[in-house]
PDB file of C-alpha atoms and ligand atoms in Angstrom:
ATOM      1  CA  MET A 677     128.748 108.838  69.932  1.00  0.00           C
ATOM      2  CA  ASP A 678     126.608 110.312  67.801  1.00  0.00           C
ATOM      3  CA  ILE A 679     127.869 109.257  64.419  1.00  0.00           C
ATOM      4  CA  SER A 680     125.568 111.673  62.172  1.00  0.00           C
ATOM      5  CA  ALA A 681     127.599 114.370  64.598  1.00  0.00           C
ATOM      6  CA  VAL A 682     130.929 113.015  63.495  1.00  0.00           C
ATOM      7  CA  ASN A 683     129.388 113.048  59.724  1.00  0.00           C
ATOM      8  CA  ALA A 684     128.803 116.590  59.989  1.00  0.00           C
ATOM      9  CA  LEU A 685     132.412 117.554  61.259  1.00  0.00           C
ATOM     10  CA  THR A 686     134.334 119.680  58.902  1.00  0.00           C
ATOM     11  CA  TYR A 687     137.657 117.806  57.932  1.00  0.00           C
ATOM     12  CA  GLU A 688     139.605 120.613  60.368  1.00  0.00           C
ATOM     13  CA  GLU A 689     137.274 119.130  62.918  1.00  0.00           C
ATOM     14  CA  PHE A 690     137.515 115.767  62.362  1.00  0.00           C
ATOM     15  CA  VAL A 691     141.227 115.945  62.159  1.00  0.00           C
ATOM     16  CA  GLU A 692     141.542 117.865  65.526  1.00  0.00           C
ATOM     17  CA  LEU A 693     139.695 114.995  66.849  1.00  0.00           C
ATOM     18  CA  PHE A 694     140.601 111.892  65.411  1.00  0.00           C
ATOM     19  CA  GLY A 695     144.353 113.146  64.329  1.00  0.00           C
ATOM     20  CA  ASN A 696     146.103 111.094  66.763  1.00  0.00           C
ATOM     21  CA  VAL A 697     144.546 107.736  66.977  1.00  0.00           C
ATOM     22  CA  VAL A 698     147.462 106.866  65.104  1.00  0.00           C
ATOM     23  CA  GLU A 699     150.480 108.402  66.630  1.00  0.00           C
ATOM     24  CA  LYS A 700     151.768 111.144  65.170  1.00  0.00           C
ATOM     25  CA  CYS A 701     149.842 110.193  61.743  1.00  0.00           C
ATOM     26  CA  PRO A 702     147.096 112.727  61.207  1.00  0.00           C
ATOM     27  CA  ILE A 703     147.165 112.408  57.471  1.00  0.00           C
ATOM     28  CA  ILE A 704     145.374 108.973  58.027  1.00  0.00           C
ATOM     29  CA  SER A 705     142.467 111.115  59.653  1.00  0.00           C
ATOM     30  CA  ALA A 706     142.614 113.557  57.152  1.00  0.00           C
ATOM     31  CA  ALA A 707     142.715 110.897  54.424  1.00  0.00           C
ATOM     32  CA  ILE A 708     139.370 109.052  55.462  1.00  0.00           C
ATOM     33  CA  TRP A 709     137.273 111.786  56.356  1.00  0.00           C
ATOM     34  CA  SER A 710     136.857 111.735  52.416  1.00  0.00           C
ATOM     35  CA  HIS A 711     134.878 108.451  53.056  1.00  0.00           C
ATOM     36  CA  ARG A 712     132.352 109.928  55.247  1.00  0.00           C
ATOM     37  CA  PRO A 713     129.598 109.450  56.147  1.00  0.00           C
ATOM     38  CA  PHE A 714     130.466 106.872  58.280  1.00  0.00           C
ATOM     39  CA  LYS A 715     127.941 104.005  59.008  1.00  0.00           C
ATOM     40  CA  ASP A 716     129.460 103.844  63.000  1.00  0.00           C
ATOM     41  CA  LEU A 717     132.754 103.656  64.726  1.00  0.00           C
ATOM     42  CA  THR A 718     133.779 100.323  63.228  1.00  0.00           C
ATOM     43  CA  ASP A 719     133.120 101.940  60.000  1.00  0.00           C
ATOM     44  CA  ILE A 720     136.002 104.459  60.763  1.00  0.00           C
ATOM     45  CA  GLU A 721     138.437 102.009  62.129  1.00  0.00           C
ATOM     46  CA  ALA A 722     138.013  99.937  58.797  1.00  0.00           C
ATOM     47  CA  HIS A 723     138.781 102.648  56.797  1.00  0.00           C
ATOM     48  CA  ILE A 724     141.892 103.480  58.728  1.00  0.00           C
ATOM     49  CA  THR A 725     142.835  99.911  58.372  1.00  0.00           C
ATOM     50  CA  GLU A 726     142.293 100.372  54.688  1.00  0.00           C
ATOM     51  CA  PHE A 727     144.363 103.024  54.342  1.00  0.00           C
ATOM     52  CA  ILE A 728     147.087 101.620  56.536  1.00  0.00           C
ATOM     53  CA  HIS A 729     147.086  98.324  54.550  1.00  0.00           C
ATOM     54  CA  SER A 730     147.320 100.386  51.114  1.00  0.00           C
ATOM     55  CA  LEU A 731     150.644 101.518  52.138  1.00  0.00           C
ATOM     56  CA  SER A 732     153.993 100.373  50.806  1.00  0.00           C
ATOM     57  CA  ASP A 733     156.634  98.293  53.008  1.00  0.00           C
ATOM     58  CA  SER A 734     158.418 101.594  53.756  1.00  0.00           C
ATOM     59  CA  GLY A 735     154.930 103.366  54.433  1.00  0.00           C
ATOM     60  CA  LYS A 736     154.419 100.934  56.791  1.00  0.00           C
ATOM     61  CA  GLU A 737     157.768 101.392  58.215  1.00  0.00           C
ATOM     62  CA  GLY A 738     156.791 104.963  58.392  1.00  0.00           C
ATOM     63  CA  ILE A 739     154.017 104.968  60.653  1.00  0.00           C
ATOM     64  CA  LEU A 740     156.383 102.713  63.307  1.00  0.00           C
ATOM     65  CA  ARG A 741     159.282 105.205  63.194  1.00  0.00           C
ATOM     66  CA  CYS A 742     156.304 107.935  64.216  1.00  0.00           C
ATOM     67  CA  HIS A 743     155.911 106.031  67.704  1.00  0.00           C
ATOM     68  CA  PRO A 744     157.758 107.205  70.735  1.00  0.00           C
ATOM     69  CA  ASP A 745     159.734 104.210  72.561  1.00  0.00           C
ATOM     70  CA  LEU A 746     158.545 102.515  75.410  1.00  0.00           C
ATOM     71  CA  ALA A 747     160.294 104.437  78.456  1.00  0.00           C
ATOM     72  CA  GLY A 748     162.575 105.844  76.063  1.00  0.00           C
ATOM     73  CA  ARG A 749     164.019 109.531  75.286  1.00  0.00           C
ATOM     74  CA  ASP A 750     160.130 111.234  75.038  1.00  0.00           C
ATOM     75  CA  LEU A 751     159.462 109.731  78.575  1.00  0.00           C
ATOM     76  CA  GLN A 752     162.254 110.943  79.973  1.00  0.00           C
ATOM     77  CA  SER A 753     162.032 114.758  78.687  1.00  0.00           C
ATOM     78  CA  GLY A 754     158.082 114.643  78.834  1.00  0.00           C
ATOM     79  CA  THR A 755     157.660 115.141  75.503  1.00  0.00           C
ATOM     80  CA  LEU A 756     155.237 112.338  74.978  1.00  0.00           C
ATOM     81  CA  THR A 757     151.784 113.257  72.928  1.00  0.00           C
ATOM     82  CA  ARG A 758     149.016 112.968  75.773  1.00  0.00           C
ATOM     83  CA  GLU A 759     147.815 109.478  74.484  1.00  0.00           C
ATOM     84  CA  SER A 760     151.310 107.891  74.724  1.00  0.00           C
ATOM     85  CA  ARG A 761     151.970 109.297  77.871  1.00  0.00           C
ATOM     86  CA  GLU A 762     148.621 107.592  79.560  1.00  0.00           C
ATOM     87  CA  GLU A 763     149.337 104.908  77.856  1.00  0.00           C
ATOM     88  CA  GLN A 764     153.007 104.315  78.904  1.00  0.00           C
ATOM     89  CA  SER A 765     152.112 105.106  82.483  1.00  0.00           C
ATOM     90  CA  GLN A 766     149.553 102.734  82.573  1.00  0.00           C
ATOM     91  CA  ALA A 767     151.696  99.833  81.036  1.00  0.00           C
ATOM     92  CA  GLY A 768     153.861 100.590  84.076  1.00  0.00           C
ATOM     93  CA  MET A 769     156.700 102.615  82.233  1.00  0.00           C
ATOM     94  CA  THR A 770     156.683 105.329  84.303  1.00  0.00           C
ATOM     95  CA  THR A 771     157.572 103.583  87.517  1.00  0.00           C
ATOM     96  CA  LEU A 772     160.648 101.458  86.210  1.00  0.00           C
ATOM     97  CA  ASP A 773     164.081 101.306  88.522  1.00  0.00           C
ATOM     98  CA  SER A 774     167.247 102.215  86.998  1.00  0.00           C
ATOM     99  CA  ALA A 775     167.926  98.454  86.204  1.00  0.00           C
ATOM    100  CA  GLU A 776     164.817  98.113  83.958  1.00  0.00           C
ATOM    101  CA  ILE A 777     164.993 101.497  82.383  1.00  0.00           C
ATOM    102  CA  LEU A 778     168.786 100.405  81.618  1.00  0.00           C
ATOM    103  CA  LEU A 779     167.148  97.128  80.087  1.00  0.00           C
ATOM    104  CA  MET A 780     164.310  98.402  77.851  1.00  0.00           C
ATOM    105  CA  HIS A 781     166.876 101.018  76.454  1.00  0.00           C
ATOM    106  CA  ARG A 782     169.127  98.077  75.463  1.00  0.00           C
ATOM    107  CA  LEU A 783     166.517  96.380  74.015  1.00  0.00           C
ATOM    108  CA  ASN A 784     165.128  99.299  72.006  1.00  0.00           C
ATOM    109  CA  SER A 785     168.255  99.859  70.915  1.00  0.00           C
ATOM    110  CA  GLU A 786     169.103  96.372  69.652  1.00  0.00           C
ATOM    111  CA  TYR A 787     165.389  95.883  67.862  1.00  0.00           C
ATOM    112  CA  LYS A 788     166.068  99.331  66.272  1.00  0.00           C
ATOM    113  CA  GLU A 789     169.604  98.475  65.027  1.00  0.00           C
ATOM    114  CA  ARG A 790     167.998  95.294  64.046  1.00  0.00           C
ATOM    115  CA  PHE A 791     164.855  96.504  61.908  1.00  0.00           C
ATOM    116  CA  GLY A 792     165.508 100.471  61.279  1.00  0.00           C
ATOM    117  CA  PHE A 793     162.037 101.230  63.173  1.00  0.00           C
ATOM    118  CA  PRO A 794     161.011 101.238  66.818  1.00  0.00           C
ATOM    119  CA  PHE A 795     159.534  98.121  68.849  1.00  0.00           C
ATOM    120  CA  VAL A 796     156.070  99.308  68.806  1.00  0.00           C
ATOM    121  CA  ILE A 797     153.074  97.147  71.256  1.00  0.00           C
ATOM    122  CA  CYS A 798     149.745  98.183  72.563  1.00  0.00           C
ATOM    123  CA  ALA A 799     151.029  99.195  75.767  1.00  0.00           C
ATOM    124  CA  ARG A 800     147.503  99.505  77.184  1.00  0.00           C
ATOM    125  CA  LEU A 801     146.973  95.409  76.971  1.00  0.00           C
ATOM    126  CA  ASN A 802     150.314  94.885  78.377  1.00  0.00           C
ATOM    127  CA  ASN A 803     152.037  95.444  81.890  1.00  0.00           C
ATOM    128  CA  LYS A 804     156.119  95.904  82.212  1.00  0.00           C
ATOM    129  CA  ALA A 805     157.024  92.291  82.209  1.00  0.00           C
ATOM    130  CA  ASP A 806     155.017  91.246  78.895  1.00  0.00           C
ATOM    131  CA  ILE A 807     156.323  94.109  77.280  1.00  0.00           C
ATOM    132  CA  VAL A 808     159.985  93.029  78.325  1.00  0.00           C
ATOM    133  CA  ARG A 809     158.888  89.405  77.123  1.00  0.00           C
ATOM    134  CA  ARG A 810     157.591  90.238  73.786  1.00  0.00           C
ATOM    135  CA  LEU A 811     160.028  92.598  72.816  1.00  0.00           C
ATOM    136  CA  SER A 812     163.270  90.101  73.593  1.00  0.00           C
ATOM    137  CA  GLU A 813     160.795  87.312  71.680  1.00  0.00           C
ATOM    138  CA  ARG A 814     159.942  89.454  68.751  1.00  0.00           C
ATOM    139  CA  LEU A 815     163.619  90.321  68.423  1.00  0.00           C
ATOM    140  CA  LYS A 816     164.022  86.845  66.828  1.00  0.00           C
ATOM    141  CA  ASN A 817     161.462  87.493  63.993  1.00  0.00           C
ATOM    142  CA  ASP A 818     162.458  88.365  60.703  1.00  0.00           C
ATOM    143  CA  ARG A 819     161.458  91.945  59.510  1.00  0.00           C
ATOM    144  CA  ALA A 820     158.709  91.198  57.111  1.00  0.00           C
ATOM    145  CA  ALA A 821     156.782  89.283  60.170  1.00  0.00           C
ATOM    146  CA  GLU A 822     158.098  91.984  62.584  1.00  0.00           C
ATOM    147  CA  ARG A 823     156.753  94.856  60.415  1.00  0.00           C
ATOM    148  CA  GLU A 824     153.310  93.521  59.882  1.00  0.00           C
ATOM    149  CA  LEU A 825     153.425  92.331  63.685  1.00  0.00           C
ATOM    150  CA  ALA A 826     154.033  95.788  64.427  1.00  0.00           C
ATOM    151  CA  ILE A 827     151.300  97.277  62.168  1.00  0.00           C
ATOM    152  CA  GLU A 828     148.851  94.948  63.944  1.00  0.00           C
ATOM    153  CA  GLU A 829     149.916  96.631  67.520  1.00  0.00           C
ATOM    154  CA  VAL A 830     149.766 100.224  65.778  1.00  0.00           C
ATOM    155  CA  LYS A 831     145.871  99.095  65.100  1.00  0.00           C
ATOM    156  CA  LYS A 832     145.040  98.017  68.429  1.00  0.00           C
ATOM    157  CA  ILE A 833     146.621 101.150  69.948  1.00  0.00           C
ATOM    158  CA  CYS A 834     144.357 102.935  67.016  1.00  0.00           C
ATOM    159  CA  SER A 835     141.019 100.893  68.080  1.00  0.00           C
ATOM    160  CA  LEU A 836     141.550 101.898  71.783  1.00  0.00           C
ATOM    161  CA  ARG A 837     142.067 105.534  71.419  1.00  0.00           C
ATOM    162  CA  LEU A 838     139.401 105.587  68.955  1.00  0.00           C
ATOM    163  CA  HIS A 839     137.089 104.174  71.584  1.00  0.00           C
ATOM    164  CA  ASN A 840     138.419 106.334  74.426  1.00  0.00           C
ATOM    165  CA  ILE A 841     137.728 109.671  72.019  1.00  0.00           C
ATOM    166  CA  VAL A 842     134.018 108.265  72.266  1.00  0.00           C
ATOM    167  CA  LEU A 843     134.088 107.363  75.928  1.00  0.00           C
ATOM    168  CA  SER A 844     135.714 110.403  77.354  1.00  0.00           C
ATOM    169  CA  GLY A 845     132.676 112.493  77.187  1.00  0.00           C
ATOM    170  CA  ILE A 846     133.607 114.393  74.042  1.00  0.00           C
ATOM    171  CA  GLN A 847     130.300 113.272  73.145  1.00  0.00           C
ATOM    172  CA  THR A 848     129.579 116.989  74.166  1.00  0.00           C
ATOM    173  CA  LYS A 849     131.140 117.429  70.711  1.00  0.00           C
ATOM    174  CA  LEU A 850     129.504 114.576  69.041  1.00  0.00           C
TER     175      LEU A 850
HETATM  176  N1  LIG B1739     156.569 102.100  71.174  1.00  0.00           N
HETATM  177  C1  LIG B1739     155.385 102.019  71.343  1.00  0.00           C
HETATM  178  O1  LIG B1739     155.126 100.920  71.622  1.00  0.00           O
HETATM  179  N2  LIG B1739     154.920 103.113  72.154  1.00  0.00           N
HETATM  180  C2  LIG B1739     153.858 103.104  72.663  1.00  0.00           C
HETATM  181  N3  LIG B1739     152.594 102.033  72.415  1.00  0.00           N
HETATM  182  C3  LIG B1739     151.522 102.410  73.404  1.00  0.00           C
HETATM  183  O2  LIG B1739     150.783 101.679  73.145  1.00  0.00           O
HETATM  184  N4  LIG B1739     151.669 103.863  73.291  1.00  0.00           N
HETATM  185  C4  LIG B1739     153.161 104.450  73.144  1.00  0.00           C
HETATM  186  O3  LIG B1739     153.527 105.553  73.014  1.00  0.00           O
END
């Protein structure tokens, strides 16, 4: 990626390109645009992390609540974002049998009931067995620990999406 091309983007172009690196939270990219010129991709990531860490607990939970459930309603109805659809598909969420779907729905509901935000994990780094195991384990955490753990997963998803934008030939624009 040509970082000087990124630094030359208008904020509209920057948000169009990076607006969904954190699922359905374009405000984050819109906000960090103010920090250009960026040294490199790592610098962009550092500003996103700084923004997220500056949020209150409810702000962090707001980011989590913008994430679609794994194997949830959005996947069933085909309303996932492109990034989320690719990630969930890669983690095997699109080929679950009926028993597995029921298990995911039950665990996700139990999790949301307990924490007030959805279970979030970086799907690209996990397969369906990992996801069920981690969801079952994390259900036992306390809310504060679970909020921080989930935000770490959001940062992993963001990092992979940022790198994918660079590597997926959008260089034509950059
Ligand atoms: N609830 C979730 O963890 N959702 C997701 N994780 C991903 O990596 N992509 C998603 O849509």
